[in-house]
CSV table of C-alpha atoms in Angstrom, one decimal:
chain,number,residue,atom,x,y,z
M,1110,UNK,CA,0.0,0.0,0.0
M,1111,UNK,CA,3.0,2.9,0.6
M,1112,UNK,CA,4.1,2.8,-2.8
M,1113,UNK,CA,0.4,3.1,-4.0
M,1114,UNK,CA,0.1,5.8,-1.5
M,1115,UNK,CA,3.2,8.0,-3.0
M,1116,UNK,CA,2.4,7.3,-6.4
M,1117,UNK,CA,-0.9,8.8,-5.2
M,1118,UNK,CA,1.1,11.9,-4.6
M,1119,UNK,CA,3.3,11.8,-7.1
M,1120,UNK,CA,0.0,12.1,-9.7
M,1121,UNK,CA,-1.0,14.9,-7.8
M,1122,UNK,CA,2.3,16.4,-8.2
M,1123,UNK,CA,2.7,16.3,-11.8
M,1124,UNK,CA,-0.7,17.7,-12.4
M,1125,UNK,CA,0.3,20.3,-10.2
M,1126,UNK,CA,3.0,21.3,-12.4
M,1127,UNK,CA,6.0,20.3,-9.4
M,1128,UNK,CA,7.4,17.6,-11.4
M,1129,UNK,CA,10.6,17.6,-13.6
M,1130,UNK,CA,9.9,15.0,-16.2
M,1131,UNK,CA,12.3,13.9,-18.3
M,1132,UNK,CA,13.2,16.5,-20.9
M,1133,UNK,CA,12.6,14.0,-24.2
M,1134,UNK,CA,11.2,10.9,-24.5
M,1135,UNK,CA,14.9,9.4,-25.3
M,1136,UNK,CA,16.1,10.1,-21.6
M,1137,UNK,CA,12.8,8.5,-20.4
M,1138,UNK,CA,13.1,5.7,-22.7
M,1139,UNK,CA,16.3,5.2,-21.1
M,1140,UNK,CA,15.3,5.4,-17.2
M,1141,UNK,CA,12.2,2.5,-18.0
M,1142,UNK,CA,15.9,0.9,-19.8
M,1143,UNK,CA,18.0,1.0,-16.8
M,1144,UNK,CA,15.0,-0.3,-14.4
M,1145,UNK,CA,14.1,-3.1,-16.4
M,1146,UNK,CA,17.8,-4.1,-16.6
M,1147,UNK,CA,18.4,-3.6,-12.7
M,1148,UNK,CA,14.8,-5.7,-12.1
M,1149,UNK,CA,15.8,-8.7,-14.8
M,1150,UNK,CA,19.7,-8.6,-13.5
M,1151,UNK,CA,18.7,-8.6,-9.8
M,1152,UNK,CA,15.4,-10.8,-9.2
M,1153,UNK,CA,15.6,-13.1,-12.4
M,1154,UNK,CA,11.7,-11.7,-13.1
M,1155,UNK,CA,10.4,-9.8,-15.8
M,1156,UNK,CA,10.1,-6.0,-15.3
M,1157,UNK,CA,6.5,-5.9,-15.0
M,1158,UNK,CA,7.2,-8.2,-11.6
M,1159,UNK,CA,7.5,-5.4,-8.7
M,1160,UNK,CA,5.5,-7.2,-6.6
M,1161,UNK,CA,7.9,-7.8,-3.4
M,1162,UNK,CA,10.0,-5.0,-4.8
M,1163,UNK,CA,9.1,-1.2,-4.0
M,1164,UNK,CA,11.8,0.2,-2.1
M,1165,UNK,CA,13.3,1.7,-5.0
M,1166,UNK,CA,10.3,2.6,-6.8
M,1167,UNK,CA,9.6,4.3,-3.9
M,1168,UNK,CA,12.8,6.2,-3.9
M,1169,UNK,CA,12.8,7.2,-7.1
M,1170,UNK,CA,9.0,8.7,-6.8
M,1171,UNK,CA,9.8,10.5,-3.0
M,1172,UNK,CA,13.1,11.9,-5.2
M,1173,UNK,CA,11.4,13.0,-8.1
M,1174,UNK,CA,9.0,15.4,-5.6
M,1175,UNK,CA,11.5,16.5,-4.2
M,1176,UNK,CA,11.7,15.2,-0.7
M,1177,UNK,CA,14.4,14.8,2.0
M,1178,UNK,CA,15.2,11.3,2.4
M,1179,UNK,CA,17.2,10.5,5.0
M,1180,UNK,CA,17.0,7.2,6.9
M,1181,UNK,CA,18.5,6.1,10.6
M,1182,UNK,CA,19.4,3.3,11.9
M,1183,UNK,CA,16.3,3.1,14.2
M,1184,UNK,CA,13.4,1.1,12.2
């Protein structure tokens, strides 16, 4: 459900005008790229298989808005 939840507000960001997409479809083409590749060379599992993985998805949307991540050591 968190990673629903910030994609949630990621939406609501880009149609807010905050975002800063990619600035041509080649250098998004290439992102989607380098996830598949990570996803395929790490978990052995199509791209489309993020089920148990949405940590870095995560990241990657909380970075995109903009917003301080910094993690302790205290879960």
């Amino acid at each position: 459900w968190m990673l629903t939840e910030v994609a949630s507000h990621w939406i609501s960001d880009y149609f807010l005008g905050r975002l800063q997409l990619p600035s041509s479809e080649a250098e998004m083409q290439k992102e989607i790229k380098e996830r598949r590749t990570f996803i395929q060379a790490n978990f052995n599992q199509p791209s489309s298989q993020l089920n148990y993985y949405w940590a870095a998805p995560i990241d990657a949307l909380l970075n995109d808005m903009g917003v301080a991540m910094h993690r302790t050591s205290n879960c």
